[in-house]
PDB file of C-alpha atoms in Angstrom:
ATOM      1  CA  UNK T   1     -24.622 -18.853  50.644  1.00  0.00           C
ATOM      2  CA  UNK T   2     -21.347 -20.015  49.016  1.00  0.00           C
ATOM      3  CA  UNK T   3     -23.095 -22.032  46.883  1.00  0.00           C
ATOM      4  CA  UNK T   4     -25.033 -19.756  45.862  1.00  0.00           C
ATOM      5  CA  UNK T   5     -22.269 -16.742  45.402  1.00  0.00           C
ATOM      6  CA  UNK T   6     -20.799 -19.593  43.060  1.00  0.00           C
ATOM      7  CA  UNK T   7     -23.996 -19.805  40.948  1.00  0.00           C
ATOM      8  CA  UNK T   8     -24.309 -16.236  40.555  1.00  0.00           C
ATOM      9  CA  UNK T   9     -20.766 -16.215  39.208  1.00  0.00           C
ATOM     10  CA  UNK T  10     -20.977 -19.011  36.727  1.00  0.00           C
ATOM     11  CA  UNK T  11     -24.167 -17.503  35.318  1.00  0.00           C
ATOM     12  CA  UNK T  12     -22.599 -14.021  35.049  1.00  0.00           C
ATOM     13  CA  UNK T  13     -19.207 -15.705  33.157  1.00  0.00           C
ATOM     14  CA  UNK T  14     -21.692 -17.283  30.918  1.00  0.00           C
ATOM     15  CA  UNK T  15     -23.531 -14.468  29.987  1.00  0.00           C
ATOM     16  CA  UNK T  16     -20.344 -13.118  29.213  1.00  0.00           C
ATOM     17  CA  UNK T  17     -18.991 -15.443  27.286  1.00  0.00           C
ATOM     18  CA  UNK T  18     -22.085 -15.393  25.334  1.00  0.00           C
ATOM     19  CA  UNK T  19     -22.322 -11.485  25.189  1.00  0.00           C
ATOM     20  CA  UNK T  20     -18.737 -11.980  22.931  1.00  0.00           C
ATOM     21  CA  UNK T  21     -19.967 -13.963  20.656  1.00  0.00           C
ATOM     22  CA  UNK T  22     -23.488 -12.575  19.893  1.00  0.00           C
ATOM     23  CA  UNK T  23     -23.215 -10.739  16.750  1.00  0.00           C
ATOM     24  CA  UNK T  24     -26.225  -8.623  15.139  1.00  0.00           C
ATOM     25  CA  UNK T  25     -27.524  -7.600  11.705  1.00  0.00           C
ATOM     26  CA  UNK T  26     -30.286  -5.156  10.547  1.00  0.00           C
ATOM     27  CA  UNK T  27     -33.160  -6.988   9.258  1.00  0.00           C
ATOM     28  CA  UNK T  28     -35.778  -4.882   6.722  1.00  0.00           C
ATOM     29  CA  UNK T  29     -39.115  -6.158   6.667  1.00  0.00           C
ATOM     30  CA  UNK T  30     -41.426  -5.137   3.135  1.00  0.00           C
ATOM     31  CA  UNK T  31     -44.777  -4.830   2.333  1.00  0.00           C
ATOM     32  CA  UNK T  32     -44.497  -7.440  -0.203  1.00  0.00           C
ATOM     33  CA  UNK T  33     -43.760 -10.199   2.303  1.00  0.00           C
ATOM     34  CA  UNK T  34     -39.695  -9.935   1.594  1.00  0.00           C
ATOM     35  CA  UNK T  35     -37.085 -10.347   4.368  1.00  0.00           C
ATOM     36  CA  UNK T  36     -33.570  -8.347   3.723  1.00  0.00           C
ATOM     37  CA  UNK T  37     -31.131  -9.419   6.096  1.00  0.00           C
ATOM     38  CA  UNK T  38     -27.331  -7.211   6.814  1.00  0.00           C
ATOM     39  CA  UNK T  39     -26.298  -4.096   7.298  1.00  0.00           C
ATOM     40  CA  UNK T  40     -27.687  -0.524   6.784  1.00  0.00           C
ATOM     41  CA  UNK T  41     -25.300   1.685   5.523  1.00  0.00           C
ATOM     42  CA  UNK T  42     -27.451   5.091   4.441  1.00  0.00           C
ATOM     43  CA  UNK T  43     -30.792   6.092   5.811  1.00  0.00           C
ATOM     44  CA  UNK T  44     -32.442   9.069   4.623  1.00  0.00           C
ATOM     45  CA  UNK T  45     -35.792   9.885   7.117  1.00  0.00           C
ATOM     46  CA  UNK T  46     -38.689   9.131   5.548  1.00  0.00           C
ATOM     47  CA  UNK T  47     -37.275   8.976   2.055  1.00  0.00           C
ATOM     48  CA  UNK T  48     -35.054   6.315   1.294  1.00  0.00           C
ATOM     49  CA  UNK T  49     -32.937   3.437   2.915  1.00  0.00           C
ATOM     50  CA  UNK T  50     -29.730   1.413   1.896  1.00  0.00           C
ATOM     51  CA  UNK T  51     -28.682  -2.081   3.539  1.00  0.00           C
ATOM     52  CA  UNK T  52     -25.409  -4.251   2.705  1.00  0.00           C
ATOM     53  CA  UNK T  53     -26.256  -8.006   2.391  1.00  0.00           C
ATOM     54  CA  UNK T  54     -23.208 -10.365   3.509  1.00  0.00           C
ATOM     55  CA  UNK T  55     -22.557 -11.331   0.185  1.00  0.00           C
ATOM     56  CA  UNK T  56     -21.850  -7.413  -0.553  1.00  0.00           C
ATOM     57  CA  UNK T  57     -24.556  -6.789  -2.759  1.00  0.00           C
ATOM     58  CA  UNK T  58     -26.770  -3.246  -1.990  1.00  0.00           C
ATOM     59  CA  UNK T  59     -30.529  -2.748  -2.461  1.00  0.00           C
ATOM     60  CA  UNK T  60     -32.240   1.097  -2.019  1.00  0.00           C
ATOM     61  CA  UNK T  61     -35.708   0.870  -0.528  1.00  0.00           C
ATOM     62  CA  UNK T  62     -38.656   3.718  -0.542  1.00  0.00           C
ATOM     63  CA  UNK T  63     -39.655   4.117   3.212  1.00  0.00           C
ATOM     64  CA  UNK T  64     -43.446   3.457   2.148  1.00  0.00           C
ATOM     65  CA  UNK T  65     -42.150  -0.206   0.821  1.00  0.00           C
ATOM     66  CA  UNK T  66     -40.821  -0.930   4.388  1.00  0.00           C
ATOM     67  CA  UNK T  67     -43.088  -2.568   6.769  1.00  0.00           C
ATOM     68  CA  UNK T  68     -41.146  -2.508   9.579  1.00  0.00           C
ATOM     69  CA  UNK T  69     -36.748  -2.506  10.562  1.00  0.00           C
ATOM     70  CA  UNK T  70     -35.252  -4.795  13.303  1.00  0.00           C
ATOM     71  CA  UNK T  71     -31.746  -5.603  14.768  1.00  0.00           C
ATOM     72  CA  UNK T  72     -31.762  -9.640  15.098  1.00  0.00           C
ATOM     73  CA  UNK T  73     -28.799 -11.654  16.448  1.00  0.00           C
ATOM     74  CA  UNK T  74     -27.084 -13.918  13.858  1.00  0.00           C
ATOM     75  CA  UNK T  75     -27.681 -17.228  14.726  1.00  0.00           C
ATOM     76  CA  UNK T  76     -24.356 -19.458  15.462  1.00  0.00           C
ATOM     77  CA  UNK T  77     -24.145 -22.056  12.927  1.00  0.00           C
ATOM     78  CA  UNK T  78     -24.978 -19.043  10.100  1.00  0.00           C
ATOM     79  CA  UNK T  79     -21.089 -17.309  11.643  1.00  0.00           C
ATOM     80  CA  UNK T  80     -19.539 -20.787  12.055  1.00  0.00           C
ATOM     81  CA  UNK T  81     -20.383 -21.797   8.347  1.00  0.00           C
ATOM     82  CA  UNK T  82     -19.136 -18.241   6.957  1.00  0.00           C
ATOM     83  CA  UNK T  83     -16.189 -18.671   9.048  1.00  0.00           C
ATOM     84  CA  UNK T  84     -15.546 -21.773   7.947  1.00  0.00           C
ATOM     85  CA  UNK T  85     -15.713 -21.021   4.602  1.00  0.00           C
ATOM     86  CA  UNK T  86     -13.386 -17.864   4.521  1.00  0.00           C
ATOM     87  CA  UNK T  87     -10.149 -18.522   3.260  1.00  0.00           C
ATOM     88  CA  UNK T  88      -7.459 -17.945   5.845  1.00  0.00           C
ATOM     89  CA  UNK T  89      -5.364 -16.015   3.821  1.00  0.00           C
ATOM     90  CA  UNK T  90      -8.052 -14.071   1.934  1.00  0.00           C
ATOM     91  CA  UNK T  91      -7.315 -11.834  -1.103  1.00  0.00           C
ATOM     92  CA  UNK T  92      -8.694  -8.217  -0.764  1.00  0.00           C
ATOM     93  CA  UNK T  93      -6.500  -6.366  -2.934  1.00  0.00           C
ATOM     94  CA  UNK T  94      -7.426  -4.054  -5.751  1.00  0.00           C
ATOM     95  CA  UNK T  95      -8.483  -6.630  -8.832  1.00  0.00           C
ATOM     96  CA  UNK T  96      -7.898  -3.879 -11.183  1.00  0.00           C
ATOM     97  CA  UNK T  97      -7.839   0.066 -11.984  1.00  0.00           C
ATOM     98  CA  UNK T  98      -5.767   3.166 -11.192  1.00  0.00           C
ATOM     99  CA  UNK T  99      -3.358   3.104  -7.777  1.00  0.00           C
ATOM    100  CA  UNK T 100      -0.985   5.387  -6.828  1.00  0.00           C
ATOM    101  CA  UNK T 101       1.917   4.734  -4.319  1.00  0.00           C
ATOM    102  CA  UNK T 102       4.149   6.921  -2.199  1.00  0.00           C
ATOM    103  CA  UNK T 103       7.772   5.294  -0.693  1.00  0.00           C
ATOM    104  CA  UNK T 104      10.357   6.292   1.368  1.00  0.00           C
ATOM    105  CA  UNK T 105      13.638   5.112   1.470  1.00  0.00           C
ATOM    106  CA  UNK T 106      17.047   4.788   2.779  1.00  0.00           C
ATOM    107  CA  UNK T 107      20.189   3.904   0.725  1.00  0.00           C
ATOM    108  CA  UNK T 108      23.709   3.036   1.316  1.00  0.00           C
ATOM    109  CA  UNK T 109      25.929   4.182  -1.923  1.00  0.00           C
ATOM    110  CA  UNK T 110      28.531   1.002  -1.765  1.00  0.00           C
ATOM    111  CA  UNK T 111      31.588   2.667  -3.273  1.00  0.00           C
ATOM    112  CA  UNK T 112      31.964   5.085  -0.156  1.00  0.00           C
ATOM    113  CA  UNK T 113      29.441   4.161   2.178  1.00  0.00           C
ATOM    114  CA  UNK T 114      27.615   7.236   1.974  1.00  0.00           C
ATOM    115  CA  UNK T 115      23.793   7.689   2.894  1.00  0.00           C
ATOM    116  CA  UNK T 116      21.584   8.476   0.809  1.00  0.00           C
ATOM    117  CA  UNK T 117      17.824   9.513   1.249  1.00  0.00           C
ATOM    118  CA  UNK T 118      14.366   9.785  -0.880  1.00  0.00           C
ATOM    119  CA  UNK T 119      11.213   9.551  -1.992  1.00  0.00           C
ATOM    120  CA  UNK T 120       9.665   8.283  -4.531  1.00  0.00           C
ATOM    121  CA  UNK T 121       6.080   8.745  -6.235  1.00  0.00           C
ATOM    122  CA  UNK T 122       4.030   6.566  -8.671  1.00  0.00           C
ATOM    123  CA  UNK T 123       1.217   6.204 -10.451  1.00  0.00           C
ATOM    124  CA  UNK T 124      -0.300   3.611 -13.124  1.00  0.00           C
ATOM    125  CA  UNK T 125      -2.496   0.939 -13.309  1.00  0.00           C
ATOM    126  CA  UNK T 126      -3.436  -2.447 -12.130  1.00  0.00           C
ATOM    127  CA  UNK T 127      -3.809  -4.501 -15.597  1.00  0.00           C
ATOM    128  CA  UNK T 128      -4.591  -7.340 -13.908  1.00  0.00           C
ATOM    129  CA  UNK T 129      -4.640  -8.437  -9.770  1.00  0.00           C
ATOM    130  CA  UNK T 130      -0.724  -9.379 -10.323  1.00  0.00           C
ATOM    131  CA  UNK T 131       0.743  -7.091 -12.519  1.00  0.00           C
ATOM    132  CA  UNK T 132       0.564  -3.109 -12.054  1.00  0.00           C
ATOM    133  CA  UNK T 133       2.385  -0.545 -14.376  1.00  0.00           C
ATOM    134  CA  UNK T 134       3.008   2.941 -14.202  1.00  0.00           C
ATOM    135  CA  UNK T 135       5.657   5.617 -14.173  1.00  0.00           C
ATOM    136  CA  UNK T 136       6.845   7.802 -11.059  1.00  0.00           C
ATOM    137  CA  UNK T 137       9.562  10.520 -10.288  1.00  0.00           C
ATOM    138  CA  UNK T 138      11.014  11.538  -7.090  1.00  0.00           C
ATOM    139  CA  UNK T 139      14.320  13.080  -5.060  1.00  0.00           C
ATOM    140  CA  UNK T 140      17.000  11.469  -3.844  1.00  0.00           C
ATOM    141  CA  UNK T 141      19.358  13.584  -1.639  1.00  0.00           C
ATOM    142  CA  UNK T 142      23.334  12.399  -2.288  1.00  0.00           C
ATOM    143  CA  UNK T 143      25.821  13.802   0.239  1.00  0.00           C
ATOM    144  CA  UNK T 144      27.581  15.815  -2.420  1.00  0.00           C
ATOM    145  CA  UNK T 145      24.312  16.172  -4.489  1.00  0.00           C
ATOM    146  CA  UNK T 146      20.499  15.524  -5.551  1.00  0.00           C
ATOM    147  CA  UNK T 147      19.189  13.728  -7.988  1.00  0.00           C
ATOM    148  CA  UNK T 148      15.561  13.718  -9.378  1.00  0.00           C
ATOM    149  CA  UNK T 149      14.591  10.808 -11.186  1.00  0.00           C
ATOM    150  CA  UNK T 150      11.772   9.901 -14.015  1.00  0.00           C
ATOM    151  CA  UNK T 151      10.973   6.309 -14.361  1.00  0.00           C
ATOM    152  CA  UNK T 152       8.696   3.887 -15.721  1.00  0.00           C
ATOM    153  CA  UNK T 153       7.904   1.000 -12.861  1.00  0.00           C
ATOM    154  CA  UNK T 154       6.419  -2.721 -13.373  1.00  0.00           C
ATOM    155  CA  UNK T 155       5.395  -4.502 -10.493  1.00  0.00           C
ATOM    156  CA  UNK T 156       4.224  -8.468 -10.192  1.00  0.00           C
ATOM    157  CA  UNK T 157       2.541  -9.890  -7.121  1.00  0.00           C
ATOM    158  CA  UNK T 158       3.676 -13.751  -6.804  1.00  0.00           C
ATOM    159  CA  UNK T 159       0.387 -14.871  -5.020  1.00  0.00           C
ATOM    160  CA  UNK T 160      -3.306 -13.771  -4.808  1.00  0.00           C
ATOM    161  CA  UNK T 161      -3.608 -13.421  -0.554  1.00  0.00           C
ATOM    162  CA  UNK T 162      -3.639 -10.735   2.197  1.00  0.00           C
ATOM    163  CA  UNK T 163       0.505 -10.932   2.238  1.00  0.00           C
ATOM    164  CA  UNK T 164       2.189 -10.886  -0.952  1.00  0.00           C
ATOM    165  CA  UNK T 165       5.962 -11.288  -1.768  1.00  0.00           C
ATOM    166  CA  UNK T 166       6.115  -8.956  -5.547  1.00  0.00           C
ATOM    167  CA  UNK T 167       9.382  -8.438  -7.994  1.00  0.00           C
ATOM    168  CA  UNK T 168       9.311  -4.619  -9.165  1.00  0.00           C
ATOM    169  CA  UNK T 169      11.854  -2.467 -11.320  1.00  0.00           C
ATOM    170  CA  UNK T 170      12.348   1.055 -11.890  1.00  0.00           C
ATOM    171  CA  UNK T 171      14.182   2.152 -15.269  1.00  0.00           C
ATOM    172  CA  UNK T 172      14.593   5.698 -15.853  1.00  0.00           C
ATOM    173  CA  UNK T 173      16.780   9.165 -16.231  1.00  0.00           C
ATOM    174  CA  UNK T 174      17.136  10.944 -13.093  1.00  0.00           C
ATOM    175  CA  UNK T 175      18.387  14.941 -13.818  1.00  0.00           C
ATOM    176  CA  UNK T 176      20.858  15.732 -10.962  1.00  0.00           C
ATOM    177  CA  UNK T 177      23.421  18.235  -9.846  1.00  0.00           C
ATOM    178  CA  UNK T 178      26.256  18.963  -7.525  1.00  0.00           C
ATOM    179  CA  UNK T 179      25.662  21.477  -4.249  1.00  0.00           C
ATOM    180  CA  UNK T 180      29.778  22.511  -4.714  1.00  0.00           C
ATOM    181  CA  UNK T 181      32.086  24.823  -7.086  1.00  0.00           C
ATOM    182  CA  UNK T 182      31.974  21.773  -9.815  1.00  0.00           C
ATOM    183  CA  UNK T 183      28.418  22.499 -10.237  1.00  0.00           C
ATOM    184  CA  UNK T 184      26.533  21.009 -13.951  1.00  0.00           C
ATOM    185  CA  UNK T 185      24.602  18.058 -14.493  1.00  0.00           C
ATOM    186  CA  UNK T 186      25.641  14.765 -13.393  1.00  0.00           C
ATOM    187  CA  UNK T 187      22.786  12.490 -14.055  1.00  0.00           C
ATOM    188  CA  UNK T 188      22.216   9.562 -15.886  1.00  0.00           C
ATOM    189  CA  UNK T 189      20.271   6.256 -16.663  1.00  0.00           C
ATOM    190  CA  UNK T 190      19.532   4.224 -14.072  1.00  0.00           C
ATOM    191  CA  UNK T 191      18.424   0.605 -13.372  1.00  0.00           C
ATOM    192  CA  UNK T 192      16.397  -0.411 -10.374  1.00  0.00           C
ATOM    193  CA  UNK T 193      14.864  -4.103  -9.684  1.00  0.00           C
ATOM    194  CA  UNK T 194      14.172  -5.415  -6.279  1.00  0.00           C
ATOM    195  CA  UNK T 195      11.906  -7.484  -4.418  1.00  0.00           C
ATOM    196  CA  UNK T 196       9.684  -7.170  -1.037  1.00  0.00           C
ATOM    197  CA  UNK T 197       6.191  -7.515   0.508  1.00  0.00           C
ATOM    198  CA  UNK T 198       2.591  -5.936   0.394  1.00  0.00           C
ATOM    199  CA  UNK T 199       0.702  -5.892   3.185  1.00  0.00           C
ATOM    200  CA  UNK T 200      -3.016  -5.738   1.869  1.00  0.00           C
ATOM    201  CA  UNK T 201      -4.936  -3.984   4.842  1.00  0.00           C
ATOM    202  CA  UNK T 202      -7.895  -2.938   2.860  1.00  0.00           C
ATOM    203  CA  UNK T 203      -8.670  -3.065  -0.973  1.00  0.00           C
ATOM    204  CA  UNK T 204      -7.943   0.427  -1.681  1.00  0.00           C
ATOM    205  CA  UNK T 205      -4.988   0.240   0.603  1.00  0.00           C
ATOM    206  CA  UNK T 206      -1.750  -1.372   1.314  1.00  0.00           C
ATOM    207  CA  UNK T 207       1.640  -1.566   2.572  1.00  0.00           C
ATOM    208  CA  UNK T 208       4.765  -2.171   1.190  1.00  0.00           C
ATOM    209  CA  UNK T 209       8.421  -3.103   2.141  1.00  0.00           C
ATOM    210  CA  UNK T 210      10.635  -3.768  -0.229  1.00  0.00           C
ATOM    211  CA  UNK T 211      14.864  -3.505  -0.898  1.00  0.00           C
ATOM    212  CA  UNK T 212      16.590  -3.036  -3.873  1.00  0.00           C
ATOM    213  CA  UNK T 213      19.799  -2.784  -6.021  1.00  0.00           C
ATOM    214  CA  UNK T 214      20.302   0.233  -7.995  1.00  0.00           C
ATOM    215  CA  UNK T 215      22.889   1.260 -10.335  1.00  0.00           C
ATOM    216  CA  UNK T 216      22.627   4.728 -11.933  1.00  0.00           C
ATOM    217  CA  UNK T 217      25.097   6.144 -13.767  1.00  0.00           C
ATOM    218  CA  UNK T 218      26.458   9.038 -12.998  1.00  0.00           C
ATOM    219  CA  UNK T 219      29.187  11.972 -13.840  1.00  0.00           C
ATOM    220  CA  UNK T 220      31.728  13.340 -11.740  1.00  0.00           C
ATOM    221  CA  UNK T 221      34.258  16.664 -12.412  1.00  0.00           C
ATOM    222  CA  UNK T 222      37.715  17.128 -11.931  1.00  0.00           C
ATOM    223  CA  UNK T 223      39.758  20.320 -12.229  1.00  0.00           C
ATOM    224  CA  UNK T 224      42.756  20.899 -11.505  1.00  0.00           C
ATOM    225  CA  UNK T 225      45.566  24.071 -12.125  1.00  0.00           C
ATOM    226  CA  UNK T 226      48.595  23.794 -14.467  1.00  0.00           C
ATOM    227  CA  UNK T 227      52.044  23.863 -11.731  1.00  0.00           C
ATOM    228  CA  UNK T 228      53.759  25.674 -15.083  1.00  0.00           C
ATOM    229  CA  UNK T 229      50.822  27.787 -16.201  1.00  0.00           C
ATOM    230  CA  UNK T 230      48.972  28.705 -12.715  1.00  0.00           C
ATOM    231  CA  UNK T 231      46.076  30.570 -14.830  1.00  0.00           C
ATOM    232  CA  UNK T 232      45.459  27.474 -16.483  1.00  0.00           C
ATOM    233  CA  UNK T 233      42.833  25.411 -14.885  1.00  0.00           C
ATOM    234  CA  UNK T 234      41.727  21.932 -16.556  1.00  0.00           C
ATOM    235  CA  UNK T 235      38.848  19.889 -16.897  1.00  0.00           C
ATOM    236  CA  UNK T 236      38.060  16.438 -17.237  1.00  0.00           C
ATOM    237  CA  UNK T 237      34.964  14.547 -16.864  1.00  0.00           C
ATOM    238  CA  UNK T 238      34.603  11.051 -15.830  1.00  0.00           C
ATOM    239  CA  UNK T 239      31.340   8.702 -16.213  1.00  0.00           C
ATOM    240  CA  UNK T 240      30.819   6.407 -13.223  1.00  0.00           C
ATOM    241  CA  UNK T 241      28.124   4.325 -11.714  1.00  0.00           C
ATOM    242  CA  UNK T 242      26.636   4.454  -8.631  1.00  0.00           C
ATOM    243  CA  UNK T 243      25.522   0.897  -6.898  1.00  0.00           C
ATOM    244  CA  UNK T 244      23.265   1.214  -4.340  1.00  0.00           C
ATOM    245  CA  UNK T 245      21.293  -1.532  -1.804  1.00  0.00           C
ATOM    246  CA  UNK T 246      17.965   0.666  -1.108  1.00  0.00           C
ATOM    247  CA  UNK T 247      15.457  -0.661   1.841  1.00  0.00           C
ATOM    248  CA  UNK T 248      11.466   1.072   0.960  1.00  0.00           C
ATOM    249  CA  UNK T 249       8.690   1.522   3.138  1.00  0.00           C
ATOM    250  CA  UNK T 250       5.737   3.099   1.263  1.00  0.00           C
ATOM    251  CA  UNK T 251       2.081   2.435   0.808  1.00  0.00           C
ATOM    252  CA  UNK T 252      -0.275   1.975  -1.976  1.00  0.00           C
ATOM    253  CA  UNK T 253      -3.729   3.480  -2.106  1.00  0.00           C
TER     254      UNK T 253
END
């Protein structure tokens, strides 16, 4: 009895074991004597049907060209060689065309240690699979003001692969104002390179963290009253700039 109880178990671990690594593919049998072997992504009854090969290419069938539609298992060595000849680090990021990418961030304004949050937009397009281009605008809330900046944006991926370090900049204007009495504009130019990572989880989509050093140039107001003439008030404006260390989290789609 034990000896059989122990049987029993090492043919139900087996199956198991086996069960995990079974994999399955839809096979389409024609008329013609053709074999199409993957996966079927549309299927329209009795009209028309659509199956993904392995090697990503699609072919659209009439149902009266279809002799018959199986699920087969894959056999092993066909997943071992495919497996084997996948890169580790395989590149699936957008090769080219329009993207668009959304960041958040968090800033720390050096000269007083003052927060600073934002967002930032962008759109533009991938030239090649290493270099995108585009422009962007966003908000960037000060403690004693906003600021919303237009930029142009370059970005450079260092390496084709899932995980890419990248070098971007930001060079713009951003249009800002003050939330006290002072109140006028007191934007400027600013200048914005840093470095980080993208994450490529899919080809149309990615994520990205990235820090930066930003210095934006800025105008602040000072008034103050005559002590000999107290109905005099004066005005002076000074030009300063900003530095800021900036940490991004944003994604690309």
């Amino acid at each position: 009895m034990k000896n059989l109880f122990l049987l029993i178990t090492a043919l139900l671990l087996t199956f198991a074991v086996y069960s995990q690594n079974v994999q399955y593919e839809d096979v389409v049998y024609l008329k013609n004597g053709s074999i199409i072997h993957g996966m079927i992504i549309e299927q329209i009854p009795n009209k028309t049907l659509k199956i993904k090969t392995a090697d990503r290419n699609i072919f659209v069938f009439e149902f009266d060209q279809i002799e018959k539609i199986t699920k087969e298992e894959i056999p092993q060595e066909f997943i071992a060689k495919q497996q084997a000849e996948m890169p580790e680090n395989q590149y699936i990021a957008k090769e080219n065309g329009f993207e668009s990418e959304i960041d958040l961030l968090m800033a720390v304004q050096l000269e007083w240690a003052e927060p600073v949050l934002g967002m930032h937009a962008i759109a533009g397009y991938r030239v090649i699979p290493q270099f995108f281009m585009g422009g962007g605008f966003g908000v960037e809330i000060y403690t004693d003001g906003n600021m919303l900046p237009l930029f142009l944006s370059i970005r450079t991926d260092f390496i084709k692969a899932r995980v890419t370090p990248f070098f971007s900049a930001n060079v713009g204007y951003a249009f800002g104002w003050v939330n006290g009495e002072d109140g006028s504009d007191w934007g400027g130019v600013f200048l914005e390179p840093g470095i980080g990572f993208r994450f490529n989880i899919a080809e149309h989509f990615g994520l990205n963290i990235s820090s930066s050093f930003k210095f934006q140039k800025a105008y602040s107001n000072n008034y103050y009253y005559d002590p000999l003439y107290p109905g005099n008030v004066h005005h002076e404006r000074f030009a300063e700039t900003y530095r800021l260390f900036i940490f991004k989290v944003g994604f690309s789609f």
